[in-house]
XYZ file of C-alpha atoms in Angstrom:
707
model
C 44.052 5.309 81.546
C 47.109 3.310 80.458
C 46.406 4.003 76.793
C 46.130 7.677 77.613
C 49.460 7.528 79.480
C 51.069 6.167 76.314
C 50.279 9.462 74.607
C 52.261 12.626 74.600
C 54.031 13.742 77.750
C 51.929 16.912 77.919
C 48.765 14.791 78.067
C 50.255 12.647 80.809
C 51.187 15.667 82.870
C 47.705 17.094 82.522
C 46.094 14.075 84.142
C 48.866 13.286 86.623
C 47.364 14.987 89.668
C 43.932 13.449 89.065
C 45.528 10.044 88.537
C 47.416 10.264 91.844
C 44.169 11.053 93.629
C 42.403 8.054 92.097
C 45.331 5.781 92.908
C 45.401 6.937 96.527
C 41.662 6.254 96.963
C 42.141 2.812 95.471
C 44.989 2.128 97.897
C 42.695 2.672 100.847
C 40.317 0.061 99.483
C 43.138 -2.353 98.724
C 44.799 -2.310 102.111
C 41.481 -2.399 103.944
C 40.705 -5.752 102.347
C 41.195 -9.002 104.241
C 44.568 -10.672 103.845
C 43.103 -14.181 103.523
C 43.368 -17.243 105.676
C 46.381 -18.565 107.541
C 46.094 -22.314 107.116
C 49.162 -24.465 107.775
C 51.274 -26.108 105.122
C 50.959 -29.860 104.977
C 50.492 -32.644 102.440
C 52.421 -33.870 99.447
C 51.681 -31.470 96.587
C 54.676 -31.199 94.228
C 57.075 -28.271 94.125
C 56.000 -27.262 90.601
C 52.307 -27.086 91.500
C 50.796 -23.684 90.738
C 49.335 -21.836 93.744
C 48.628 -18.457 92.113
C 48.505 -16.878 88.655
C 48.662 -13.378 87.219
C 47.412 -13.703 83.671
C 49.596 -16.493 82.325
C 52.380 -15.986 84.882
C 52.479 -18.586 87.645
C 53.617 -18.747 91.272
C 54.670 -22.268 92.225
C 55.025 -24.117 95.513
C 58.792 -24.033 95.087
C 58.866 -20.252 94.770
C 56.737 -19.758 97.875
C 58.827 -22.204 99.914
C 62.098 -20.622 98.782
C 60.830 -17.104 99.469
C 59.477 -18.093 102.904
C 62.739 -19.793 103.829
C 64.820 -16.775 102.805
C 62.462 -14.366 104.556
C 62.470 -16.469 107.735
C 66.274 -16.598 107.752
C 66.494 -12.814 107.460
C 64.013 -12.339 110.317
C 65.862 -14.831 112.538
C 69.211 -13.150 111.857
C 67.725 -9.738 112.591
C 66.409 -11.009 115.934
C 69.678 -12.747 116.816
C 68.054 -16.192 116.810
C 69.842 -19.377 115.775
C 66.717 -21.535 115.711
C 64.954 -21.626 112.366
C 61.169 -21.925 112.158
C 59.606 -24.837 110.280
C 57.610 -24.219 107.115
C 54.236 -24.328 108.899
C 55.310 -21.643 111.360
C 56.812 -19.534 108.590
C 53.557 -19.632 106.648
C 51.511 -18.751 109.728
C 53.745 -15.756 110.435
C 54.656 -14.468 106.994
C 52.785 -16.516 104.382
C 50.310 -13.895 103.216
C 52.982 -11.176 103.138
C 55.423 -13.292 101.115
C 52.763 -14.611 98.728
C 51.562 -11.076 98.076
C 55.136 -10.073 97.215
C 55.472 -12.934 94.727
C 52.161 -12.011 93.114
C 53.330 -8.400 92.872
C 56.475 -9.559 91.036
C 54.454 -11.594 88.524
C 52.088 -8.678 88.069
C 54.995 -6.446 87.026
C 55.916 -8.951 84.306
C 52.306 -9.213 83.181
C 51.923 -5.438 83.050
C 55.205 -5.014 81.173
C 53.945 -7.531 78.592
C 50.636 -5.827 77.971
C 52.365 -2.443 77.601
C 54.983 -3.974 75.266
C 57.770 -3.151 77.739
C 59.249 -6.620 78.236
C 63.009 -7.095 78.203
C 64.782 -8.447 75.134
C 67.422 -11.174 74.951
C 70.000 -8.547 73.999
C 69.233 -6.540 77.137
C 69.474 -9.642 79.324
C 72.802 -10.604 77.791
C 74.158 -7.076 78.281
C 73.012 -7.015 81.915
C 74.584 -10.423 82.530
C 77.961 -9.071 81.513
C 77.503 -6.102 83.847
C 76.606 -8.337 86.806
C 79.574 -10.647 86.201
C 82.076 -7.978 85.124
C 84.714 -8.770 84.139
C 82.954 -11.464 82.135
C 84.410 -14.885 83.138
C 83.180 -16.799 80.091
C 80.151 -19.072 79.752
C 81.712 -22.075 81.494
C 82.714 -20.102 84.596
C 79.354 -18.346 84.547
C 77.475 -21.656 84.698
C 79.837 -22.982 87.374
C 79.292 -19.975 89.633
C 75.533 -20.268 89.345
C 75.664 -23.993 90.066
C 77.695 -23.253 93.211
C 74.903 -20.963 94.381
C 72.162 -23.509 93.631
C 70.931 -21.649 90.528
C 70.580 -22.598 86.868
C 71.331 -20.188 83.998
C 67.693 -20.272 82.852
C 66.458 -19.431 86.323
C 68.936 -16.623 86.887
C 68.317 -15.100 83.458
C 64.576 -15.156 84.077
C 65.190 -13.119 87.215
C 67.315 -10.660 85.253
C 64.604 -10.429 82.620
C 62.065 -9.598 85.329
C 64.338 -6.942 86.810
C 64.811 -5.215 83.455
C 61.077 -5.374 82.757
C 60.414 -3.652 86.075
C 62.850 -0.877 85.143
C 61.060 -0.405 81.804
C 57.647 -0.324 83.452
C 58.754 2.094 86.147
C 60.331 4.461 83.603
C 57.168 4.490 81.490
C 54.685 4.927 84.323
C 56.660 7.678 86.074
C 57.734 9.597 82.961
C 55.333 12.427 83.708
C 56.365 12.925 87.343
C 57.969 16.332 87.880
C 59.194 18.516 90.731
C 57.951 22.073 91.109
C 60.839 24.595 91.367
C 59.147 26.016 94.467
C 59.414 22.609 96.139
C 63.148 22.498 95.363
C 63.628 25.911 96.920
C 61.572 24.949 99.987
C 63.615 21.771 100.446
C 66.880 23.727 100.278
C 65.612 26.305 102.764
C 64.491 23.588 105.152
C 67.865 21.827 105.014
C 70.089 24.917 105.140
C 68.346 27.317 107.481
C 70.509 27.559 110.613
C 68.510 27.490 113.845
C 69.541 27.880 117.483
C 67.376 25.928 119.911
C 67.110 25.681 123.684
C 65.168 22.904 125.327
C 64.525 21.112 128.608
C 63.872 17.373 128.944
C 61.484 15.811 131.457
C 62.333 12.118 131.757
C 59.550 10.075 133.416
C 62.135 7.684 134.888
C 63.426 10.516 137.077
C 59.932 10.889 138.561
C 59.557 7.202 139.449
C 60.653 7.613 143.082
C 58.038 10.341 143.516
C 55.167 7.950 142.735
C 53.233 6.857 145.830
C 52.326 3.156 145.621
C 49.824 1.233 147.764
C 48.400 -2.264 147.334
C 44.814 -0.984 146.882
C 46.069 1.274 144.060
C 47.841 -1.665 142.440
C 44.782 -3.920 142.695
C 42.589 -1.225 141.181
C 45.104 -0.755 138.369
C 45.313 -4.526 137.821
C 41.522 -4.859 137.596
C 41.402 -2.079 134.992
C 44.270 -3.469 132.885
C 43.945 -7.255 133.122
C 44.453 -7.692 129.382
C 47.885 -6.085 129.721
C 49.024 -8.821 132.114
C 47.637 -11.842 130.289
C 50.225 -14.529 129.593
C 49.444 -15.136 125.917
C 52.287 -17.523 125.046
C 54.030 -20.533 126.515
C 56.384 -19.773 129.405
C 59.381 -21.708 130.635
C 61.349 -21.808 133.866
C 65.040 -22.618 133.950
C 68.191 -22.629 136.012
C 71.824 -22.414 135.037
C 75.260 -23.064 136.423
C 77.262 -19.852 136.265
C 81.068 -19.940 136.083
C 82.449 -16.552 137.101
C 85.323 -15.374 134.913
C 86.576 -12.828 137.458
C 86.644 -15.325 140.319
C 88.332 -17.871 138.059
C 91.330 -15.577 137.714
C 91.204 -13.643 140.989
C 94.009 -15.536 142.743
C 96.067 -16.677 139.771
C 99.764 -15.929 139.964
C 101.338 -13.509 137.494
C 105.119 -13.547 137.159
C 107.360 -10.507 136.797
C 108.389 -11.750 133.351
C 104.750 -11.744 132.238
C 104.313 -8.210 133.555
C 107.393 -7.024 131.677
C 106.104 -8.587 128.450
C 102.739 -6.852 128.845
C 104.141 -3.468 129.834
C 104.225 -0.730 127.201
C 104.679 2.725 128.781
C 102.542 4.452 126.136
C 99.481 2.422 127.126
C 99.611 3.602 130.716
C 100.061 7.356 130.358
C 97.651 8.835 132.903
C 98.752 12.467 133.145
C 99.586 15.010 130.458
C 100.133 18.743 130.559
C 98.033 20.571 127.996
C 97.741 24.027 126.476
C 94.780 25.192 124.432
C 93.606 27.808 121.967
C 89.837 28.336 122.000
C 87.836 30.088 119.276
C 84.157 30.935 119.790
C 81.563 30.383 117.077
C 79.316 33.471 117.183
C 75.800 32.681 118.310
C 72.971 33.269 115.872
C 70.917 36.109 117.307
C 67.510 37.284 116.051
C 68.942 40.596 114.827
C 71.304 38.705 112.504
C 68.652 36.706 110.698
C 68.944 38.556 107.400
C 72.743 38.479 107.402
C 73.126 35.083 105.775
C 76.948 34.963 105.632
C 79.808 36.155 107.781
C 82.158 36.731 104.865
C 80.618 38.375 101.802
C 83.744 37.759 99.712
C 83.937 33.995 100.234
C 80.290 33.227 100.974
C 81.373 31.248 104.055
C 79.046 30.994 107.033
C 80.312 32.242 110.399
C 81.083 28.702 111.516
C 83.043 27.963 108.334
C 84.999 31.184 108.796
C 85.929 30.237 112.379
C 86.806 26.687 111.334
C 89.099 27.971 108.592
C 90.698 30.384 111.043
C 91.263 27.554 113.546
C 92.769 25.394 110.816
C 95.199 28.155 109.901
C 96.296 28.644 113.533
C 96.773 24.887 113.983
C 98.943 24.720 110.865
C 101.093 27.586 112.140
C 101.562 25.778 115.461
C 102.370 22.501 113.690
C 104.779 23.944 111.145
C 103.043 22.744 107.976
C 104.492 22.941 104.458
C 108.135 23.239 105.466
C 107.509 26.252 107.705
C 108.903 26.142 111.246
C 106.366 25.566 114.031
C 105.419 28.810 115.763
C 105.342 29.246 119.522
C 102.009 27.852 120.761
C 101.900 30.079 123.847
C 102.364 33.173 121.697
C 99.578 32.068 119.343
C 97.309 31.413 122.337
C 97.895 34.917 123.731
C 97.100 36.380 120.320
C 94.086 34.332 119.241
C 92.543 32.370 122.123
C 89.162 33.564 123.379
C 89.274 31.636 126.660
C 89.790 34.276 129.342
C 91.121 31.852 131.982
C 94.021 30.443 129.951
C 94.810 33.104 127.343
C 97.147 35.117 129.577
C 99.013 31.921 130.539
C 99.728 31.026 126.922
C 96.812 28.593 126.924
C 98.216 26.440 129.764
C 95.554 24.188 131.339
C 97.968 22.431 133.681
C 98.102 18.681 134.271
C 95.121 16.664 133.038
C 94.272 13.287 134.614
C 92.945 10.487 132.429
C 90.733 9.163 135.216
C 88.816 12.420 135.692
C 85.163 12.269 134.716
C 84.368 14.069 131.461
C 81.911 13.860 128.574
C 82.654 11.377 125.804
C 82.936 14.234 123.288
C 85.265 16.313 125.474
C 88.266 17.380 123.335
C 90.582 16.555 126.252
C 89.956 12.833 125.727
C 92.220 13.048 122.670
C 95.338 14.273 124.473
C 96.131 10.891 126.046
C 96.845 9.469 122.586
C 99.100 12.386 121.581
C 102.880 12.652 121.859
C 104.779 15.358 123.702
C 104.899 18.640 121.684
C 102.165 17.384 119.332
C 99.450 19.860 118.307
C 95.968 18.650 117.398
C 93.744 19.594 114.497
C 90.829 21.891 115.452
C 88.201 20.003 117.468
C 84.637 21.280 117.622
C 82.508 20.963 120.734
C 79.315 22.945 121.097
C 79.894 26.503 119.923
C 83.708 26.420 120.190
C 86.756 25.143 118.329
C 89.687 23.835 120.388
C 93.324 23.469 119.348
C 95.288 21.411 121.896
C 98.993 20.906 122.474
C 100.602 18.344 124.794
C 103.507 20.172 126.438
C 104.563 17.388 128.809
C 103.692 13.823 129.789
C 104.320 11.710 132.865
C 105.617 8.400 131.554
C 104.810 5.600 134.037
C 107.259 2.967 135.198
C 106.534 -0.744 135.493
C 105.945 -0.209 139.208
C 103.357 2.503 138.454
C 101.435 0.183 136.145
C 101.912 -3.018 138.170
C 98.418 -3.234 139.713
C 96.699 -2.570 136.401
C 98.908 -5.086 134.598
C 98.158 -7.773 137.180
C 94.433 -7.106 136.905
C 94.524 -7.391 133.098
C 96.627 -10.563 133.206
C 94.289 -12.202 135.731
C 91.300 -11.286 133.602
C 92.937 -12.891 130.576
C 93.970 -15.992 132.493
C 90.608 -16.070 134.227
C 88.852 -16.327 130.889
C 90.969 -19.313 129.834
C 90.440 -21.014 133.188
C 86.701 -20.251 133.138
C 86.398 -21.967 129.738
C 88.054 -25.083 131.166
C 85.903 -25.074 134.314
C 82.693 -24.472 132.353
C 83.532 -27.342 129.988
C 84.071 -29.609 132.988
C 80.825 -28.423 134.615
C 78.882 -28.976 131.371
C 80.051 -32.582 131.130
C 79.169 -33.349 134.771
C 75.822 -31.528 134.567
C 74.725 -33.497 131.495
C 75.709 -36.749 133.214
C 74.094 -36.113 136.614
C 71.464 -33.400 135.898
C 72.103 -32.268 139.489
C 73.146 -28.600 139.446
C 73.849 -28.280 143.184
C 76.049 -31.381 143.249
C 78.011 -30.228 140.208
C 78.602 -26.762 141.677
C 79.702 -28.237 145.007
C 82.197 -30.516 143.250
C 83.525 -27.722 141.026
C 84.024 -25.317 143.941
C 85.688 -28.016 146.035
C 88.143 -28.749 143.236
C 88.828 -25.203 142.001
C 88.024 -23.085 145.075
C 87.172 -19.375 145.124
C 83.436 -20.170 144.729
C 83.899 -19.929 140.970
C 80.559 -21.617 140.240
C 77.017 -21.007 141.438
C 73.441 -22.044 140.636
C 71.105 -19.311 139.437
C 67.337 -19.583 138.959
C 65.413 -18.072 136.046
C 61.698 -17.472 136.800
C 58.998 -18.202 134.234
C 59.461 -16.133 131.085
C 58.108 -16.007 127.538
C 60.188 -16.350 124.384
C 61.647 -12.980 123.412
C 61.246 -11.544 126.919
C 64.209 -9.879 128.639
C 64.959 -10.244 132.337
C 66.785 -7.439 134.207
C 68.832 -9.848 136.329
C 70.402 -11.371 133.220
C 71.525 -8.134 131.624
C 72.458 -8.546 127.951
C 72.110 -12.363 128.027
C 69.141 -12.769 125.692
C 70.861 -15.659 123.918
C 70.734 -17.656 127.138
C 66.962 -17.169 127.363
C 66.325 -18.042 123.724
C 68.405 -21.213 124.127
C 65.907 -22.504 126.725
C 63.236 -22.639 124.008
C 65.546 -24.723 121.825
C 65.543 -27.528 124.415
C 62.881 -30.188 123.873
C 61.962 -31.636 127.263
C 62.046 -30.499 130.918
C 65.354 -31.566 132.404
C 67.278 -31.108 129.146
C 70.599 -29.274 129.431
C 72.085 -26.940 126.856
C 75.682 -26.394 125.796
C 78.094 -24.078 127.550
C 77.689 -20.504 126.345
C 79.386 -17.187 127.149
C 77.299 -14.608 128.988
C 78.154 -11.362 130.758
C 81.176 -11.898 133.079
C 81.370 -15.645 132.616
C 79.809 -18.801 131.224
C 76.464 -20.527 131.687
C 75.136 -24.072 131.295
C 71.343 -23.851 131.267
C 68.726 -26.461 132.227
C 65.083 -26.310 131.117
C 62.954 -27.069 134.210
C 59.272 -26.476 133.636
C 56.682 -25.351 131.083
C 53.572 -23.273 131.705
C 50.698 -22.741 129.260
C 49.165 -19.346 128.428
C 46.871 -18.194 131.237
C 45.356 -15.253 133.102
C 47.651 -14.669 136.096
C 46.449 -13.880 139.612
C 47.406 -10.566 141.238
C 50.150 -12.049 143.437
C 51.756 -13.917 140.541
C 52.350 -10.765 138.536
C 52.507 -8.142 141.287
C 56.026 -7.005 140.373
C 54.998 -6.363 136.759
C 51.865 -4.552 137.903
C 53.871 -2.190 140.099
C 56.400 -1.564 137.334
C 53.629 -0.696 134.875
C 51.784 1.455 137.434
C 54.943 3.416 138.266
C 55.661 3.954 134.576
C 52.171 5.353 133.943
C 52.212 7.642 136.975
C 55.776 8.785 136.230
C 54.713 9.839 132.742
C 51.804 11.769 134.223
C 54.108 13.608 136.651
C 56.639 14.407 133.910
C 53.898 15.631 131.587
C 52.387 17.839 134.299
C 55.775 19.438 135.003
C 56.367 19.947 131.270
C 52.984 21.650 130.886
C 53.954 24.122 133.609
C 57.191 24.963 131.783
C 55.345 25.357 128.468
C 53.498 28.307 130.009
C 56.724 30.348 129.714
C 56.114 33.475 127.640
C 59.622 33.596 126.187
C 63.115 32.160 126.509
C 63.993 34.294 129.531
C 60.926 32.974 131.365
C 61.923 29.419 130.464
C 65.458 30.040 131.785
C 64.130 31.292 135.114
C 61.653 28.438 135.512
C 64.160 25.694 134.724
C 66.807 27.322 136.930
C 64.475 27.570 139.934
C 63.543 23.878 139.566
C 67.110 22.639 139.118
C 66.487 21.541 135.535
C 69.071 21.697 132.746
C 68.332 23.926 129.755
C 70.242 22.458 126.814
C 71.329 24.487 123.801
C 72.452 23.763 120.246
C 73.345 26.215 117.515
C 73.535 25.838 113.758
C 70.826 23.181 113.482
C 69.119 22.299 110.217
C 65.629 20.836 109.929
C 67.080 17.317 109.618
C 69.042 17.574 112.888
C 67.648 15.981 116.018
C 66.983 18.139 119.064
C 67.966 16.081 122.068
C 65.503 13.164 122.154
C 63.379 14.701 119.381
C 64.517 12.462 116.549
C 61.448 11.927 114.369
C 60.605 14.485 111.700
C 57.127 15.080 113.133
C 58.523 15.829 116.605
C 61.247 18.169 115.287
C 58.737 20.033 113.129
C 56.990 21.377 116.245
C 60.197 23.235 117.128
C 61.469 24.358 113.725
C 58.169 26.048 112.869
C 58.441 28.353 115.924
C 59.267 32.015 115.505
C 62.464 33.312 117.086
C 61.940 33.759 120.828
C 58.828 31.570 120.884
C 58.347 28.617 123.288
C 56.347 25.483 122.428
C 52.821 25.883 123.791
C 52.523 22.195 124.672
C 55.128 19.603 125.683
C 56.422 17.443 122.831
C 56.559 13.729 123.569
C 59.695 12.114 122.161
C 59.864 8.513 120.960
C 61.498 7.446 124.243
C 58.585 8.927 126.265
C 60.652 11.931 127.390
C 58.719 15.220 127.364
C 60.409 18.255 125.812
C 59.710 21.972 126.046
C 61.731 23.939 123.491
C 62.311 27.455 122.217
C 64.011 28.937 119.154
C 66.665 31.434 120.239
C 67.914 32.406 116.773
C 67.642 31.667 113.087
C 69.719 32.466 110.013
C 68.352 32.059 106.495
C 70.475 30.264 103.872
C 72.249 31.774 100.881
C 69.713 31.498 98.064
C 72.203 32.723 95.481
C 75.219 30.831 94.171
C 75.214 28.187 96.924
C 71.615 27.242 96.155
C 72.234 27.127 92.408
C 75.111 24.678 92.941
C 72.826 22.245 94.758
C 69.615 22.782 92.795
C 70.202 19.941 90.317
C 71.080 17.312 92.932
C 68.062 18.295 95.054
C 65.808 18.031 92.021
C 67.155 14.561 91.169
C 66.676 13.312 94.736
C 63.132 14.655 95.007
C 62.274 13.320 91.564
C 63.484 9.843 92.528
C 61.493 9.915 95.768
C 58.314 10.969 93.968
C 58.781 8.400 91.226
C 59.178 5.656 93.832
C 56.025 6.759 95.622
C 54.050 7.093 92.398
C 55.184 3.692 91.100
C 54.334 1.953 94.385
C 50.879 3.511 94.309
C 50.425 2.481 90.676
C 51.361 -1.137 91.447
C 48.963 -1.332 94.386
C 46.128 0.071 92.289
C 46.886 -2.223 89.352
C 46.960 -5.227 91.667
C 43.477 -4.396 92.946
C 42.200 -3.842 89.407
C 43.535 -7.205 88.214
C 42.007 -8.938 91.223
C 38.650 -7.357 90.471
C 38.930 -8.483 86.828
C 39.767 -12.044 87.877
C 43.225 -11.912 86.309
C 44.919 -12.600 89.639
C 43.967 -16.041 90.917
C 45.039 -17.578 94.219
C 44.349 -21.301 94.701
C 43.757 -21.473 98.449
C 42.800 -25.147 98.319
C 46.176 -25.972 96.765
C 48.081 -23.865 99.301
C 46.393 -25.746 102.144
C 48.027 -28.982 101.030
C 51.032 -27.545 99.265
C 54.209 -28.239 101.207
C 55.716 -31.240 102.937
C 57.158 -29.595 106.067
C 59.649 -32.389 106.579
C 61.330 -31.700 103.244
C 63.851 -29.041 102.231
C 62.803 -25.650 101.002
C 63.985 -26.456 97.491
C 64.787 -29.573 95.510
C 68.493 -28.877 95.553
C 68.546 -28.265 99.288
C 70.537 -25.101 98.608
C 69.494 -21.473 99.079
C 68.790 -19.492 95.929
C 71.337 -17.001 94.770
C 69.991 -13.503 95.526
C 68.459 -12.184 92.324
C 67.605 -8.683 91.173
C 63.873 -9.102 91.846
C 63.434 -12.432 93.582
C 60.892 -13.293 90.854
C 60.957 -16.231 88.497
C 58.857 -15.321 85.474
C 57.341 -18.722 84.777
C 54.570 -18.654 82.148
C 52.198 -21.223 80.708
C 52.304 -22.012 76.962
C 49.567 -19.519 76.188
C 51.511 -16.690 77.839
C 51.894 -13.327 76.101
C 55.355 -14.095 74.802
C 55.824 -17.816 75.350
C 58.665 -19.389 77.311
C 61.784 -17.306 78.001
C 64.364 -17.510 75.257
C 67.709 -19.182 75.811
C 70.513 -16.738 75.193
C 72.780 -17.668 72.279
C 76.240 -19.079 72.783
C 75.783 -20.766 76.143
C 74.039 -24.114 75.897
């Protein structure tokens, strides 16, 4: 097959579809195979010992240890953990995955060799000067690599591997093409404008409607015992909590401090506002074939309204040396809000403390100056232009209470740090939480400290009573022995000093022990059933008008969005598969079944309008970029499939060898992950193309002029 692919492009294209099919079938076989054992690292095998080979390319102990260490660090950072796993744990968790990645990297080098696609010294040298542009000179180059724990030979081998992969990918995917019909379909999907209405049924809102009895819970527990098994170690803890708010609640704040903190602009609470509102015409079924609002410019209706709003705003602002026009006059002429148009757009006084949506345009006015006019702001199917016509500037007396509160919060934090430091020292000396809290409260008053208990929990579990304090829980598993006390750490609204109290092994809990979790799970299941049943009733609506009536009679909100493309989410429908159920509907049609969103919310939706895109000049402008994107996506997919298939083929031929007996005794877990004790500098592929003497091309060449 590979020899055939080397032939003319026409020949490659002819077999491309068949080749994809064969590769896909091979993938199924590959990923169905067992991943191998998970034995722990241990023993004293050297870092240069070979644990796997692809042809003459070798994977060494050092490479596996370095890759595992780097992978483990990335996982820990992603999970917000400070504690790093030892090498044995890393291999148990990720060993097979990381080893497979290293083998894949060596396989790319092997394949590039046999297809005569390896990188040359000239290419490596050229790429070096791109990576280190502007080129610092050979001495600085070596110094930078040494700082990062790398040698020039090692880094250049990684570059060589990266270039070889580029060569191999280009060759293998040269025959991949994109059908013009697929380009057109992609453009249509992205640029068709759809109006959607939908209703959300959130199971959480049905929770209080679930009837719960102990017999029901016991029956549920008996049927789902595996769900409540405690499969990992659990720990119980307690902590001393120092309350930041109480620490500062009675602290004195002088008038001089208040004056220093007071800036009138920060405390503006009321502004008088005028508005100009322009409606974006809704997309109705009858307009589907009318793809643009302005045939001369090719603009869509929304673009036309946005441009109009921009022009009005500029007239009100006095842009380009022109005097600012009277806002009230412009509002009477252009605004489409019936309530304020006759009054020159006047909305009256707006209070900052009033409840409003986060995307409400009025949120902006409290940062504007008097007589300032905003740029057009879009919300829903309208554009708003706002002008602040007056502001009530507060005095120091008006802002006094808020200033005192802010000052006490600031001082409270500083005092809480001091108190928590004191409590930490006493707690570590006495290990008596109650005595420490009593002494702290006696000295500082205001009941600033308290003892809080943490029930048994597993690592990674969250507890509602702790809010966003997951770091506190993870710190308990960093303590070695019951009774050990951790360092002071900030948590929500204060500081905590935690003590590890007790350990519990994995076990099957009794009903009473886990009753709260059973009820929570039972309510969640029954709530989903109730929400789904209600959604199924709504999905019986024959059309949008029926859906309106049904949601209105049940007190449910029918949301609406206009101008959506196929990539836009619809409320909680974020995934492509969920959105597709809606976008494939005809205009006026309602989903026949509820759609379950990723957050377990059930959605019933309808398409109220659709407008097809301009397939003329606008499409032609984007055609090339769409083709390039789709081509890149298909090449990536094809190359990944090719690599997986080649890996299986080489395994079957015995050209990929994994020395399990060596891996079992490969790494001394007490030692560093590399001989230098330093992390490797990130390289283009992460691969080090080490080869034995009989390799296809011998050892990597040293580039001229450096050593």
